[in-house]
mmCIF file of C-alpha atoms in Angstrom:
data_model
loop_
_atom_site.group_PDB
_atom_site.id
_atom_site.type_symbol
_atom_site.label_atom_id
_atom_site.label_comp_id
_atom_site.label_asym_id
_atom_site.label_seq_id
_atom_site.Cartn_x
_atom_site.Cartn_y
_atom_site.Cartn_z
ATOM 1 C CA ARG A 1 -31.561 35.677 -2.196
ATOM 2 C CA LYS A 2 -28.711 37.973 -1.274
ATOM 3 C CA GLN A 3 -29.740 40.755 1.065
ATOM 4 C CA LEU A 4 -28.443 44.124 -0.077
ATOM 5 C CA SER A 5 -27.648 46.985 2.230
ATOM 6 C CA VAL A 6 -27.421 50.656 1.362
ATOM 7 C CA ARG A 7 -23.667 50.262 1.642
ATOM 8 C CA SER A 8 -23.494 47.338 -0.813
ATOM 9 C CA VAL A 9 -25.687 49.166 -3.331
ATOM 10 C CA LEU A 10 -23.981 52.539 -3.054
ATOM 11 C CA CYS A 11 -20.436 51.346 -2.541
ATOM 12 C CA PRO A 12 -19.978 47.807 -3.909
ATOM 13 C CA GLY A 13 -16.494 46.537 -3.035
ATOM 14 C CA LYS A 14 -15.659 49.759 -1.205
ATOM 15 C CA ARG A 15 -15.218 50.432 2.480
ATOM 16 C CA LYS A 16 -16.854 53.844 2.436
ATOM 17 C CA SER A 17 -19.319 55.103 4.933
ATOM 18 C CA PRO A 18 -22.912 55.069 3.637
ATOM 19 C CA ARG A 19 -23.310 58.530 5.175
ATOM 20 C CA LYS A 20 -20.558 59.930 2.965
ATOM 21 C CA SER A 21 -21.938 58.145 -0.090
ATOM 22 C CA LEU A 22 -25.463 59.364 0.565
ATOM 23 C CA SER A 23 -24.242 62.922 0.988
ATOM 24 C CA ALA A 24 -22.451 62.568 -2.348
ATOM 25 C CA LEU A 25 -25.812 61.731 -3.931
ATOM 26 C CA ALA A 26 -27.182 65.063 -2.740
ATOM 27 C CA ASN A 27 -24.334 66.883 -4.475
ATOM 28 C CA PRO A 28 -24.966 66.902 -8.248
ATOM 29 C CA SER A 29 -21.314 67.720 -8.933
ATOM 30 C CA VAL A 30 -20.226 64.336 -7.527
ATOM 31 C CA HIS A 31 -20.077 61.535 -10.091
ATOM 32 C CA LEU A 32 -22.429 58.730 -9.071
ATOM 33 C CA ARG A 33 -20.102 55.876 -10.026
ATOM 34 C CA TYR A 34 -21.064 53.881 -6.927
ATOM 35 C CA LEU A 35 -24.814 53.854 -7.556
ATOM 36 C CA ASP A 36 -25.987 50.625 -9.229
ATOM 37 C CA LEU A 37 -29.582 49.710 -8.530
ATOM 38 C CA THR A 38 -29.900 47.127 -11.307
ATOM 39 C CA ALA A 39 -29.424 44.286 -8.818
ATOM 40 C CA ILE A 40 -32.537 45.271 -6.867
ATOM 41 C CA MET A 41 -34.714 47.158 -9.349
ATOM 42 C CA THR A 42 -36.790 45.958 -12.292
ATOM 43 C CA ILE A 43 -38.440 48.791 -14.208
ATOM 44 C CA THR A 44 -42.153 48.145 -14.711
ATOM 45 C CA SER A 45 -43.042 51.560 -16.143
ATOM 46 C CA PHE A 46 -41.293 54.796 -17.049
ATOM 47 C CA TYR A 47 -42.963 58.133 -17.706
ATOM 48 C CA PRO A 48 -42.297 61.815 -17.253
ATOM 49 C CA LEU A 49 -44.134 63.594 -14.447
ATOM 50 C CA LEU A 50 -44.331 67.212 -15.522
ATOM 51 C CA THR A 51 -45.159 70.118 -13.256
ATOM 52 C CA VAL A 52 -47.779 72.368 -14.849
ATOM 53 C CA ASN A 53 -50.044 75.149 -13.669
ATOM 54 C CA ASP A 54 -53.122 74.099 -15.658
ATOM 55 C CA LEU A 55 -54.068 70.418 -15.380
ATOM 56 C CA LYS A 56 -57.385 70.938 -17.184
ATOM 57 C CA ALA A 57 -55.626 72.447 -20.204
ATOM 58 C CA ALA A 58 -53.131 69.550 -20.227
ATOM 59 C CA ARG A 59 -56.006 67.043 -20.086
ATOM 60 C CA GLN A 60 -57.851 68.797 -22.901
ATOM 61 C CA PHE A 61 -54.773 69.009 -25.147
ATOM 62 C CA TYR A 62 -53.451 65.459 -24.743
ATOM 63 C CA THR A 63 -56.839 63.689 -24.822
ATOM 64 C CA THR A 64 -58.286 65.747 -27.681
ATOM 65 C CA HIS A 65 -55.317 66.213 -30.008
ATOM 66 C CA LEU A 66 -53.239 63.142 -29.138
ATOM 67 C CA PRO A 67 -54.390 59.574 -28.431
ATOM 68 C CA PHE A 68 -54.058 59.707 -24.635
ATOM 69 C CA LYS A 69 -56.740 58.566 -22.215
ATOM 70 C CA VAL A 70 -57.079 59.484 -18.562
ATOM 71 C CA VAL A 71 -56.097 56.658 -16.197
ATOM 72 C CA TYR A 72 -56.084 58.698 -12.970
ATOM 73 C CA GLU A 73 -57.226 62.210 -12.200
ATOM 74 C CA ALA A 74 -57.274 64.291 -9.048
ATOM 75 C CA ASP A 75 -57.446 68.037 -8.528
ATOM 76 C CA TRP A 76 -53.618 68.097 -8.252
ATOM 77 C CA TYR A 77 -52.514 65.191 -10.543
ATOM 78 C CA LEU A 78 -53.290 63.762 -13.981
ATOM 79 C CA SER A 79 -52.061 60.446 -15.400
ATOM 80 C CA LEU A 80 -52.534 59.622 -19.086
ATOM 81 C CA ARG A 81 -51.859 56.553 -21.209
ATOM 82 C CA ALA A 82 -51.807 55.934 -24.957
ATOM 83 C CA GLU A 83 -52.145 52.276 -25.875
ATOM 84 C CA GLY A 84 -49.809 50.623 -28.341
ATOM 85 C CA ASP A 85 -47.352 47.740 -28.457
ATOM 86 C CA LEU A 86 -46.188 49.210 -25.161
ATOM 87 C CA PRO A 87 -48.375 51.623 -23.234
ATOM 88 C CA TYR A 88 -47.060 55.158 -23.371
ATOM 89 C CA GLU A 89 -47.616 57.168 -20.226
ATOM 90 C CA LEU A 90 -47.470 60.819 -19.331
ATOM 91 C CA ALA A 91 -48.351 62.473 -16.022
ATOM 92 C CA PHE A 92 -48.800 66.010 -14.758
ATOM 93 C CA ILE A 93 -48.763 67.491 -11.275
ATOM 94 C CA GLU A 94 -49.377 70.940 -9.865
ATOM 95 C CA PRO A 95 -46.046 72.447 -8.822
ATOM 96 C CA ASP A 96 -47.201 73.439 -5.339
ATOM 97 C CA HIS A 97 -48.405 69.964 -4.337
ATOM 98 C CA SER A 98 -46.865 68.584 -1.128
ATOM 99 C CA SER A 99 -45.337 65.592 -2.946
ATOM 100 C CA VAL A 100 -43.153 67.937 -5.010
ATOM 101 C CA PRO A 101 -39.956 68.716 -3.092
ATOM 102 C CA GLU A 102 -40.175 72.242 -1.720
ATOM 103 C CA ARG A 103 -37.146 73.519 -3.654
ATOM 104 C CA TRP A 104 -38.916 72.760 -6.973
ATOM 105 C CA ARG A 105 -42.443 73.909 -6.146
ATOM 106 C CA SER A 106 -42.204 77.093 -8.180
ATOM 107 C CA ALA A 107 -40.797 75.371 -11.272
ATOM 108 C CA THR A 108 -42.856 74.179 -14.204
ATOM 109 C CA ALA A 109 -42.036 72.002 -17.190
ATOM 110 C CA ALA A 110 -42.185 74.857 -19.723
ATOM 111 C CA GLY A 111 -39.331 74.405 -22.173
ATOM 112 C CA VAL A 112 -39.375 70.602 -21.994
ATOM 113 C CA ILE A 113 -39.674 68.925 -25.400
ATOM 114 C CA LEU A 114 -41.835 65.801 -25.631
ATOM 115 C CA THR A 115 -41.215 63.816 -28.808
ATOM 116 C CA ILE A 116 -44.104 61.774 -30.129
ATOM 117 C CA GLU A 117 -43.467 59.433 -33.057
ATOM 118 C CA VAL A 118 -46.469 58.893 -35.326
ATOM 119 C CA GLU A 119 -47.119 56.974 -38.550
ATOM 120 C CA ASP A 120 -48.165 60.042 -40.575
ATOM 121 C CA VAL A 121 -46.605 63.323 -39.480
ATOM 122 C CA ASP A 122 -48.106 65.163 -42.465
ATOM 123 C CA ALA A 123 -51.642 64.311 -41.340
ATOM 124 C CA ALA A 124 -50.796 65.237 -37.743
ATOM 125 C CA HIS A 125 -49.343 68.562 -38.903
ATOM 126 C CA ALA A 126 -52.452 69.352 -40.941
ATOM 127 C CA ALA A 127 -54.671 68.623 -37.936
ATOM 128 C CA PHE A 128 -52.616 70.728 -35.508
ATOM 129 C CA GLU A 129 -52.371 73.571 -38.025
ATOM 130 C CA ALA A 130 -56.145 73.481 -38.650
ATOM 131 C CA GLU A 131 -56.691 73.841 -34.897
ATOM 132 C CA GLY A 132 -54.491 76.941 -34.865
ATOM 133 C CA PHE A 133 -51.624 75.611 -32.762
ATOM 134 C CA PRO A 134 -48.361 77.562 -33.048
ATOM 135 C CA MET A 135 -45.695 76.006 -35.257
ATOM 136 C CA HIS A 136 -42.353 76.733 -33.585
ATOM 137 C CA VAL A 137 -40.630 74.488 -36.122
ATOM 138 C CA PRO A 138 -42.517 74.130 -39.396
ATOM 139 C CA LEU A 139 -42.998 70.702 -40.965
ATOM 140 C CA ARG A 140 -39.664 69.743 -42.449
ATOM 141 C CA ASP A 141 -37.247 66.898 -43.140
ATOM 142 C CA GLU A 142 -34.102 66.676 -41.037
ATOM 143 C CA PRO A 143 -30.892 65.181 -42.445
ATOM 144 C CA HIS A 144 -30.526 62.884 -39.414
ATOM 145 C CA GLY A 145 -33.657 60.980 -40.417
ATOM 146 C CA GLN A 146 -36.908 62.493 -39.284
ATOM 147 C CA ARG A 147 -39.743 64.517 -40.721
ATOM 148 C CA HIS A 148 -41.244 66.638 -37.961
ATOM 149 C CA PHE A 149 -42.782 69.794 -36.621
ATOM 150 C CA ILE A 150 -42.779 71.325 -33.149
ATOM 151 C CA THR A 151 -45.842 72.866 -31.548
ATOM 152 C CA GLU A 152 -46.660 73.810 -27.962
ATOM 153 C CA ASP A 153 -49.201 72.614 -25.418
ATOM 154 C CA PRO A 154 -51.181 75.102 -23.303
ATOM 155 C CA ASN A 155 -48.625 74.872 -20.453
ATOM 156 C CA GLY A 156 -45.635 75.831 -22.626
ATOM 157 C CA ILE A 157 -44.365 72.275 -23.130
ATOM 158 C CA LEU A 158 -42.968 71.804 -26.617
ATOM 159 C CA VAL A 159 -44.368 68.838 -28.552
ATOM 160 C CA ASP A 160 -42.132 67.480 -31.322
ATOM 161 C CA VAL A 161 -44.214 65.258 -33.614
ATOM 162 C CA ILE A 162 -42.066 63.064 -35.854
ATOM 163 C CA THR A 163 -42.081 60.281 -38.415
ATOM 164 C CA PRO A 164 -38.745 58.563 -39.074
ATOM 165 C CA ILE A 165 -37.416 58.846 -42.624
ATOM 166 C CA PRO A 166 -34.166 57.540 -44.132
ATOM 167 C CA PRO A 167 -31.217 59.653 -42.959
ATOM 168 C CA GLN A 168 -29.083 61.499 -45.477
ATOM 169 C CA GLU A 169 -25.631 60.228 -46.325
ATOM 170 C CA GLY A 170 -23.240 60.610 -43.413
ATOM 171 C CA PHE A 171 -25.944 60.413 -40.745
ATOM 172 C CA GLU A 172 -26.752 56.681 -40.943
ATOM 173 C CA ALA A 173 -23.552 55.811 -39.041
ATOM 174 C CA GLY A 174 -25.022 57.379 -35.908
ATOM 175 C CA TYR A 175 -27.795 54.792 -35.695
ATOM 176 C CA VAL A 176 -27.337 51.631 -33.665
ATOM 177 C CA ASP A 177 -28.788 48.376 -34.981
ATOM 178 C CA LEU A 178 -30.908 47.077 -32.109
ATOM 179 C CA ASP A 179 -31.991 43.836 -33.791
#
């Protein structure tokens, strides 16, 4: 097995100093054209980790109103999973926890939109509406091929609940056939 160095990963085929390349990574205005981790990284899971001020409210919302179950819980962290063909995961952390980089400790995920695709968006809408959740986007059909509504969790995270529908003429060209 070929042993990879920081230099070979960050600068394949280039004679650049790893120090300069690593400093470029810290600068978001620098294009990361040298970074290719596919040779050494196999993704085994992918989930958002959202900073929120109220973990208990997040737990209550996602386990009561959506099909998530707690897989790990601490006083500063919450990990949830919804079973399906692939497990869907979602995690929350308090913003002031020591594992959050200091620069981002005052930030929360408010304003993030989580999209959850369901089989019956009309039934989901009726349930959320009956519980009194705000409807920031009412139930409606979109020309690009989804029927959806947008509500909000107790931490200000927007939740876009959708069911795919056939797109209107002119929008089907935007879809890629993945089969």
